[in-house]
PDB file of C-alpha atoms in Angstrom:
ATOM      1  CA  UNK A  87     138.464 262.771  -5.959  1.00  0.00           C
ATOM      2  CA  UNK A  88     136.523 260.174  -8.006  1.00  0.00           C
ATOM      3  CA  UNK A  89     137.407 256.740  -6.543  1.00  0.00           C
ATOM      4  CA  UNK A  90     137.295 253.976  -9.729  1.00  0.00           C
ATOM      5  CA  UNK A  91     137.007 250.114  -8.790  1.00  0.00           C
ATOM      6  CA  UNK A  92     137.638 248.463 -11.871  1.00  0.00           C
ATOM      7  CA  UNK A  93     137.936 244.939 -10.716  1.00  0.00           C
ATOM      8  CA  UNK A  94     140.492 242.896 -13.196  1.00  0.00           C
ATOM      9  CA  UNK A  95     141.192 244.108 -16.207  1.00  0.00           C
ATOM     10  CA  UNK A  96     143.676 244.423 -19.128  1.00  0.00           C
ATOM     11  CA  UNK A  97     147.019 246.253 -18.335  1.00  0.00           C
ATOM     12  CA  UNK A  98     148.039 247.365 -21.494  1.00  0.00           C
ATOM     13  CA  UNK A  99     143.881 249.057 -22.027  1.00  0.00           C
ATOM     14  CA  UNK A 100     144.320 250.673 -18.849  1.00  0.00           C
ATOM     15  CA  UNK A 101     147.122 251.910 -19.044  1.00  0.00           C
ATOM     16  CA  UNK A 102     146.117 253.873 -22.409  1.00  0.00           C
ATOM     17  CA  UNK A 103     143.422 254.663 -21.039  1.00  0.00           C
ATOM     18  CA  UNK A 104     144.548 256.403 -18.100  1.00  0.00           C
ATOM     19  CA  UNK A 105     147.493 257.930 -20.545  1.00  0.00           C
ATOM     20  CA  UNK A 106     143.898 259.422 -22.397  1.00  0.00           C
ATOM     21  CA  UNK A 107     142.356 260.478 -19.578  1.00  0.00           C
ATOM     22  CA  UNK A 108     145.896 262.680 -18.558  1.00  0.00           C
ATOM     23  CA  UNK A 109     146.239 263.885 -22.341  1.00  0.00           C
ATOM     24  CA  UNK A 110     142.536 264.990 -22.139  1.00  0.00           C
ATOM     25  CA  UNK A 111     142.315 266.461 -19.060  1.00  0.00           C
ATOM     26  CA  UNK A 112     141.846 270.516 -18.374  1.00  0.00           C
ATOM     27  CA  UNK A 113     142.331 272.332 -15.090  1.00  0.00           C
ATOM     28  CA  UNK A 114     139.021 271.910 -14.749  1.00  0.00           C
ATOM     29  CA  UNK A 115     139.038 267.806 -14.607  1.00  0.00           C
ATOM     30  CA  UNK A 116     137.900 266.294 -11.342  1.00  0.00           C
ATOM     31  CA  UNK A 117     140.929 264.021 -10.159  1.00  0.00           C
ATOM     32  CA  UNK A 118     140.456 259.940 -10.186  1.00  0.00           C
ATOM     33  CA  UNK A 119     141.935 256.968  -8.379  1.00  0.00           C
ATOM     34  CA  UNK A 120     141.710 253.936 -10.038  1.00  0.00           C
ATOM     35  CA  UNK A 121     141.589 250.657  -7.683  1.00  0.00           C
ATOM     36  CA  UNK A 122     142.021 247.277 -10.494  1.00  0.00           C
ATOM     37  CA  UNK A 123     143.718 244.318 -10.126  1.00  0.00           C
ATOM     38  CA  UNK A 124     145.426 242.906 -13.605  1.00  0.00           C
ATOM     39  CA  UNK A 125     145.959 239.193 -15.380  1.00  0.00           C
ATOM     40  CA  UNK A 126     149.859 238.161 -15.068  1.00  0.00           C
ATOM     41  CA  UNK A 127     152.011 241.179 -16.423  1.00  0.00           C
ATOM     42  CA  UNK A 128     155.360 242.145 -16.098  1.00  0.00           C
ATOM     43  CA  UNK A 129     155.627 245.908 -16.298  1.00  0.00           C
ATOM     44  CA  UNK A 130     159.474 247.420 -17.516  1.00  0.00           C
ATOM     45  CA  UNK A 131     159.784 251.360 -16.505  1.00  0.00           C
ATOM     46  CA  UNK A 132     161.643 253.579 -19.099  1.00  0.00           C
ATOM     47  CA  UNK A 133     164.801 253.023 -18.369  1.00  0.00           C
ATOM     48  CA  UNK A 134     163.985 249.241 -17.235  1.00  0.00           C
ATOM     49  CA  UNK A 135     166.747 247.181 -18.367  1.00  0.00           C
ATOM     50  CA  UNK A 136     166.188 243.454 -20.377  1.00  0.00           C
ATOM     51  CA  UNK A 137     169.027 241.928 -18.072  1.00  0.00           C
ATOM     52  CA  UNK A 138     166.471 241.954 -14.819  1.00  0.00           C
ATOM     53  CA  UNK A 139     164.026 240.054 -16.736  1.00  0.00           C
ATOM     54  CA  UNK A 140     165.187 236.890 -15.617  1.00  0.00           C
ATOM     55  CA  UNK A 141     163.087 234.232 -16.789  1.00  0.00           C
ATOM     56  CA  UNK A 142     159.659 235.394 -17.990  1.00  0.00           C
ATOM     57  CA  UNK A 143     157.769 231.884 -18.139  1.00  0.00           C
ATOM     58  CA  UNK A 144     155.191 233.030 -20.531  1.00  0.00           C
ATOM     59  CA  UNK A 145     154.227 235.748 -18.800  1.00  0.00           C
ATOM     60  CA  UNK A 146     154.203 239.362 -21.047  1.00  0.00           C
ATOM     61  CA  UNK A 147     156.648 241.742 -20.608  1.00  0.00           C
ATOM     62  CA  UNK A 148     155.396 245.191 -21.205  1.00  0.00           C
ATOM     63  CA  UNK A 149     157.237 248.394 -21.867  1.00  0.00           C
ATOM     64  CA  UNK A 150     156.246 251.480 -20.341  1.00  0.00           C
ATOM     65  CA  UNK A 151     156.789 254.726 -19.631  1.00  0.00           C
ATOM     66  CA  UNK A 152     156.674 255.210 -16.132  1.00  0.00           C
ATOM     67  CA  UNK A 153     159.543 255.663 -14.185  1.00  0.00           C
ATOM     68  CA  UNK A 154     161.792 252.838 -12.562  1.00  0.00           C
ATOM     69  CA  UNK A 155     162.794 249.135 -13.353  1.00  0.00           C
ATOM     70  CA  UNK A 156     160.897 245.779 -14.216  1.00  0.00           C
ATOM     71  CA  UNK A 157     157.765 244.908 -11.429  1.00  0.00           C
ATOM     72  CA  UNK A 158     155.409 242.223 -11.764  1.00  0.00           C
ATOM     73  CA  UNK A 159     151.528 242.863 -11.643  1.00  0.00           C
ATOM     74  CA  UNK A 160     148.950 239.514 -11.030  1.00  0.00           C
ATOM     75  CA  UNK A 161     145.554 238.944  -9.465  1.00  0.00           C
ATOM     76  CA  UNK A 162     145.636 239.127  -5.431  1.00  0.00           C
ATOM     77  CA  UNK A 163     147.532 242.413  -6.325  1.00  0.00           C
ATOM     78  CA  UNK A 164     145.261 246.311  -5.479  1.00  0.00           C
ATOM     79  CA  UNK A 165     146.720 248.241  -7.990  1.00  0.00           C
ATOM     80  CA  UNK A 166     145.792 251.865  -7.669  1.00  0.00           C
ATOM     81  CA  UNK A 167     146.638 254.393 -10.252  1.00  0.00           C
ATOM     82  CA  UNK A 168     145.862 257.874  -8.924  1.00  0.00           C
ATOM     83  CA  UNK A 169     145.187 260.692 -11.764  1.00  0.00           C
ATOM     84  CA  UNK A 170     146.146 263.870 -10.326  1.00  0.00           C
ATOM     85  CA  UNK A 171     146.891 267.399 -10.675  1.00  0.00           C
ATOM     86  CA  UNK A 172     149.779 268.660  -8.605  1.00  0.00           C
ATOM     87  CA  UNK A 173     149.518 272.064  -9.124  1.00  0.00           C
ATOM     88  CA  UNK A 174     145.893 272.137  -8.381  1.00  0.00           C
ATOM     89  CA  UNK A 175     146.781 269.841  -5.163  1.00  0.00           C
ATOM     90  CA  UNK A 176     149.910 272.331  -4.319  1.00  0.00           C
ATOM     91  CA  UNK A 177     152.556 270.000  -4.240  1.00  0.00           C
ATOM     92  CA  UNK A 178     155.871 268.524  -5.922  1.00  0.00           C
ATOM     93  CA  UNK A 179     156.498 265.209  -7.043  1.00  0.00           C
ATOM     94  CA  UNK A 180     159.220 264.869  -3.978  1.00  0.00           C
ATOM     95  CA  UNK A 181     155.815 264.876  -1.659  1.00  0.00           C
ATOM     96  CA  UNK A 182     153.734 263.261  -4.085  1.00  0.00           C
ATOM     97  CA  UNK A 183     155.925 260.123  -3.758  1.00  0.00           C
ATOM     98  CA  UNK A 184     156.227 260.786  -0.121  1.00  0.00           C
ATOM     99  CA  UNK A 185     151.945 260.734   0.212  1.00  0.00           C
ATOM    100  CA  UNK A 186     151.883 257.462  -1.907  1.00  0.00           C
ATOM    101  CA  UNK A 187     153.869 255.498   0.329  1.00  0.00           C
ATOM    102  CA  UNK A 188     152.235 257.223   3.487  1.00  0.00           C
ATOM    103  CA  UNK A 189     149.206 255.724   1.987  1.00  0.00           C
ATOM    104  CA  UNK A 190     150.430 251.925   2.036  1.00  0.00           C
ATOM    105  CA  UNK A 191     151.804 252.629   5.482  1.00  0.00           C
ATOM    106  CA  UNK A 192     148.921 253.558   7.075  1.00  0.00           C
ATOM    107  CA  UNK A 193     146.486 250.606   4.660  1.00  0.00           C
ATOM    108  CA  UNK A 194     149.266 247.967   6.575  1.00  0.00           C
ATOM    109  CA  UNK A 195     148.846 249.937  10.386  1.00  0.00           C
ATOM    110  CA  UNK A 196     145.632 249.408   9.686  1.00  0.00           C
ATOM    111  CA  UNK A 197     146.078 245.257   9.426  1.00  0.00           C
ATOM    112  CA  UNK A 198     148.396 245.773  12.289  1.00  0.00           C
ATOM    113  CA  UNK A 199     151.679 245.480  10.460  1.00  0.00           C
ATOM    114  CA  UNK A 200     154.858 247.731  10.479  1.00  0.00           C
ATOM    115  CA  UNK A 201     155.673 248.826   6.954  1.00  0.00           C
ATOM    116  CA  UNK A 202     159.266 251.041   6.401  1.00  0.00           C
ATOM    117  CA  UNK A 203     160.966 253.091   3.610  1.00  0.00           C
ATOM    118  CA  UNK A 204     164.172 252.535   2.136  1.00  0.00           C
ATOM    119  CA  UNK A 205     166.572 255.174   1.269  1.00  0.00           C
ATOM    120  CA  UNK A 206     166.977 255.202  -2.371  1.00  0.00           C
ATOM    121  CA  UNK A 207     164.484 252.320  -3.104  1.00  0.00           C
ATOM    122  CA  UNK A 208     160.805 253.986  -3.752  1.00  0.00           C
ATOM    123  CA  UNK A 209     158.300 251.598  -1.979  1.00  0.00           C
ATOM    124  CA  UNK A 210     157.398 250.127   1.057  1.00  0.00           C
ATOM    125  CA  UNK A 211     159.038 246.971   3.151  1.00  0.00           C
ATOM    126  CA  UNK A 212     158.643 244.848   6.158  1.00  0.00           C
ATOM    127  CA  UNK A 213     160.501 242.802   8.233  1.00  0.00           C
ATOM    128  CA  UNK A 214     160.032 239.506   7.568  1.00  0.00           C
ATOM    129  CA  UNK A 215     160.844 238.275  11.058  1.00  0.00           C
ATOM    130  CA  UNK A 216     158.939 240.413  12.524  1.00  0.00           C
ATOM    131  CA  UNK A 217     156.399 242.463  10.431  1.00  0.00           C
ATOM    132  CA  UNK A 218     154.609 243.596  13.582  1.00  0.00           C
ATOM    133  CA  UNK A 219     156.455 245.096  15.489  1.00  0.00           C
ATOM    134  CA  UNK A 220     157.292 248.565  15.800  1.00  0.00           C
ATOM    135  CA  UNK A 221     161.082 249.206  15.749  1.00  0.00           C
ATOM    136  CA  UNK A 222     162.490 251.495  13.218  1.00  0.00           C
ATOM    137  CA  UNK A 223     165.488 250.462  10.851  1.00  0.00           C
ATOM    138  CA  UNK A 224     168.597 251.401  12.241  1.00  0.00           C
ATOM    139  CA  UNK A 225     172.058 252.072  10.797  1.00  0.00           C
ATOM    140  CA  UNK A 226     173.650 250.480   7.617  1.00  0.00           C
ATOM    141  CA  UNK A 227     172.688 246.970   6.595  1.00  0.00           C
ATOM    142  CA  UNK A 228     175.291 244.291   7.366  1.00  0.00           C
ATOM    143  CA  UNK A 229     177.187 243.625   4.259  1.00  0.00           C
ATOM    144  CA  UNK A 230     176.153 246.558   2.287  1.00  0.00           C
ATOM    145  CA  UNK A 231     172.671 244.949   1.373  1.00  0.00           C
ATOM    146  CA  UNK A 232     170.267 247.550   2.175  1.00  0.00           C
ATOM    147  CA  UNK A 233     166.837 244.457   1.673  1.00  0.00           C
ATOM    148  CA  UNK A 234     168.597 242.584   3.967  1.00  0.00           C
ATOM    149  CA  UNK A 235     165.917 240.574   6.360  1.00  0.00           C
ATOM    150  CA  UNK A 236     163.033 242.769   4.436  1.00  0.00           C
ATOM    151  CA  UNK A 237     160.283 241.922   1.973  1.00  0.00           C
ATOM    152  CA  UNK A 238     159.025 243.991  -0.768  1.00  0.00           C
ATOM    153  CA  UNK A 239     155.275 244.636  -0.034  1.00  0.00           C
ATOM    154  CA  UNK A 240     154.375 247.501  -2.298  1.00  0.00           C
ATOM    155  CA  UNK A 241     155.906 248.859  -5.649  1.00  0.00           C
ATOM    156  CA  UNK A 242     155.579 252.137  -6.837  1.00  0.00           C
ATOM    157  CA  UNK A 243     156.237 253.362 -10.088  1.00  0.00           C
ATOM    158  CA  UNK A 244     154.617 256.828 -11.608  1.00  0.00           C
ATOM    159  CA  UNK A 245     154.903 259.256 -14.461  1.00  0.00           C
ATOM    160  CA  UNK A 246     153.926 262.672 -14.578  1.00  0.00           C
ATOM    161  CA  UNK A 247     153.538 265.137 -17.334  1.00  0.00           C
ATOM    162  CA  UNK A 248     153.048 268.837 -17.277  1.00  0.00           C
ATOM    163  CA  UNK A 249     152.111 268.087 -13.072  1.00  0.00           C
ATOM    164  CA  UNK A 250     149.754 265.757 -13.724  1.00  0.00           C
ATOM    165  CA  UNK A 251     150.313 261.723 -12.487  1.00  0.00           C
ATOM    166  CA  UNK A 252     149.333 258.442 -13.892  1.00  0.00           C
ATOM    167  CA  UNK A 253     150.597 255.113 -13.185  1.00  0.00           C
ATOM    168  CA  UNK A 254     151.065 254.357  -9.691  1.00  0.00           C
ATOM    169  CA  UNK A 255     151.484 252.104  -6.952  1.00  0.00           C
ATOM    170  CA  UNK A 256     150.908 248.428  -6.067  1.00  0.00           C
ATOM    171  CA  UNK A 257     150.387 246.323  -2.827  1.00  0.00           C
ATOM    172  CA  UNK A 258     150.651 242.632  -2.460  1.00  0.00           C
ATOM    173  CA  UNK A 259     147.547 241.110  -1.136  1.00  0.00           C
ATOM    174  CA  UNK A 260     146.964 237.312  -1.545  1.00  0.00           C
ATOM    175  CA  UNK A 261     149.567 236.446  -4.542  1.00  0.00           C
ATOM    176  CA  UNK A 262     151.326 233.915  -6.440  1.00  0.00           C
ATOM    177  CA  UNK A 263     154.658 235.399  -5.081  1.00  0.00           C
ATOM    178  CA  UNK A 264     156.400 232.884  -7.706  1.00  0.00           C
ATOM    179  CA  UNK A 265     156.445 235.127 -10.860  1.00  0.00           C
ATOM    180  CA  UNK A 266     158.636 237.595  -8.861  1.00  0.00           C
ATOM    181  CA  UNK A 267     161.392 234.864  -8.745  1.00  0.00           C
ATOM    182  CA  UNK A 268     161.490 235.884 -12.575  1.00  0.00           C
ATOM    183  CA  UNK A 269     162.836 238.979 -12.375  1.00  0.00           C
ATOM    184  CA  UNK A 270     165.151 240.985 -10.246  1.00  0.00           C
ATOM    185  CA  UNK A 271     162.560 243.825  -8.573  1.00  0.00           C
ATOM    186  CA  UNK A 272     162.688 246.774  -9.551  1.00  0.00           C
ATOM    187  CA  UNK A 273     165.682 246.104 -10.671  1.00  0.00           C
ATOM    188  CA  UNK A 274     167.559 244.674  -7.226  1.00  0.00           C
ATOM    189  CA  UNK A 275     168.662 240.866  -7.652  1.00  0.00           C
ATOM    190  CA  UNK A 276     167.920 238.877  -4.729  1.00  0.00           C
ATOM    191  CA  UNK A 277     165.251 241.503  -3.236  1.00  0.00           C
ATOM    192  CA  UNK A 278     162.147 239.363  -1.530  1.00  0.00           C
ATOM    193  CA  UNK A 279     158.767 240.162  -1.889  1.00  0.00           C
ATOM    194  CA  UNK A 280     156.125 239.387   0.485  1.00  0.00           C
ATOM    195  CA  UNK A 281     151.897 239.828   0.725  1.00  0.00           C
ATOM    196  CA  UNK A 282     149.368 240.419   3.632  1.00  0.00           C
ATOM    197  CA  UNK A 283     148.506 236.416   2.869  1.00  0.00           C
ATOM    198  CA  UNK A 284     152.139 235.209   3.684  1.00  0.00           C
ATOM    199  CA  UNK A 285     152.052 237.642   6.926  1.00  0.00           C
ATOM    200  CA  UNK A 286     149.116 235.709   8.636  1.00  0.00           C
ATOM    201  CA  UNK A 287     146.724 238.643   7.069  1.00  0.00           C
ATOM    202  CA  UNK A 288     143.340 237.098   6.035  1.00  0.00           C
ATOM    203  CA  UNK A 289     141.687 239.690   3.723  1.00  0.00           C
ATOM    204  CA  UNK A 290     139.976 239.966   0.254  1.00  0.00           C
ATOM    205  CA  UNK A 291     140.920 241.983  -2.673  1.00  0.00           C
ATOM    206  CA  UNK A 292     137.663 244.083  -2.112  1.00  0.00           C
ATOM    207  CA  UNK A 293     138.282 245.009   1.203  1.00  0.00           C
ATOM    208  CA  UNK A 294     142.137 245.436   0.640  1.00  0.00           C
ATOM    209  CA  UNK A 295     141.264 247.687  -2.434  1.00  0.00           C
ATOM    210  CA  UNK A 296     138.684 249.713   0.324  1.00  0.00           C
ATOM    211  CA  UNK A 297     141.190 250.032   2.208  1.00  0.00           C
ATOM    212  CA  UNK A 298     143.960 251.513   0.457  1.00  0.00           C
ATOM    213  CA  UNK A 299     141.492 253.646  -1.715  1.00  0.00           C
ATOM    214  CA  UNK A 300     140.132 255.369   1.139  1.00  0.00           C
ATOM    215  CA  UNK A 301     143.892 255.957   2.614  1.00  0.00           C
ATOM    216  CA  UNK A 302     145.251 257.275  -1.175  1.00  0.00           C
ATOM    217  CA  UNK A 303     142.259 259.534  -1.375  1.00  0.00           C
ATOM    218  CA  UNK A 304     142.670 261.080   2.040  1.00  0.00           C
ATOM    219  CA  UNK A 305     146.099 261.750   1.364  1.00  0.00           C
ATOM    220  CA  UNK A 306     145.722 263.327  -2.650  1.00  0.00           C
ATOM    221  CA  UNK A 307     142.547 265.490  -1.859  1.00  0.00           C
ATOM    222  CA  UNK A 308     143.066 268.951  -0.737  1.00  0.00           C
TER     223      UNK A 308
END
């Protein structure tokens, strides 16, 4: 895998170009990870609906066509977009998904914090009262509110055509966690978000973007 840092750079560029790159590619094509970090952008998946777009404050909205609801994208934010063949790599989107968000948890073990998955809700989450520690989620929520007493700490959102991904997956660094107040994320009203920063993580986009790089390509290389 060819790992890509791109630094900051346009959303809606990158996100042709990395539609290019997919349309382009042959069998042949090594696969690429993109690492970037974008100017405030909120993203709306394909069947993203204009009622969780809240209050945009200036900031774009952009229509895409990944899958899932509205997320927000800013600087402080590693946004990796892996470029992948799934045939070649022997797997189905079902463990595709599964080897994303095995990435993020082991780029968070790695800081020391505990990172979980949600039934139903692609992406990873921690407990905001007590993001280290090592307990597993138990049972139902109280009051039917599966977020409750979590934070939002990575989105993921991906497309694939004829087994080949683009798009991808985002984790909260060192944000300005206001522009998520804007919209309901990916698409649940109410649902927190959280970065490394407001966890008592001190750590730079660069090393961050390391980081989770080196975990995404360990888990997408055969």
């Amino acid at each position: 895998m060819i790992v890509k840092t791109l630094g900051r750079v346009d959303y809606a560029a990158t996100e042709a170009a990395m539609r290019a790159f997919t349309e382009q590619r042959t069998p042949d094509t090594p696969d690429e990870l993109w690492l970037c970090e974008h100017d405030p952008v909120y993203t709306q998946g394909i069947a993203g609906r204009a009622e969780h777009v809240l209050s945009p404050e200036g900031i774009p909205v952009v229509r895409t066509n990944r899958g899932g609801q509205v997320t927000y994208h800013g600087p402080g934010q590693v946004v990796a977009y892996p470029l992948v063949d799934l045939r070649r790599l022997g797997i189905y989107v079902k463990e595709y998904v599964y080897r994303l968000e095995n990435a993020v948890l082991k780029t968070l073990e790695g800081y020391g914090v505990t990172g979980h998955r949600v039934a139903g809700a692609p992406g990873i989450y921690v407990k905001l009262a007590d993001p280290f520690g090592h307990a597993a989620l138990t049972g139902p929520a109280r009051g039917g509110d599966p977020f409750r007493g979590l934070g939002k700490i990575a989105a993921l959102g991906i497309k694939v055509s004829q087994h080949r991904t683009y798009h991808g997956v985002a984790l909260n660094v060192a944000m300005d966690l206001q522009p998520f107040l804007g919209i309901d994320p990916c698409g649940y009203a109410g649902l927190q978000t959280i970065d490394l920063a407001r966890l008592g993580i001190s750590t730079d986009w660069s090393e961050a973007a390391a980081r989770f790089g080196a975990r995404l390509a360990a888990q997408l290389t055969p």
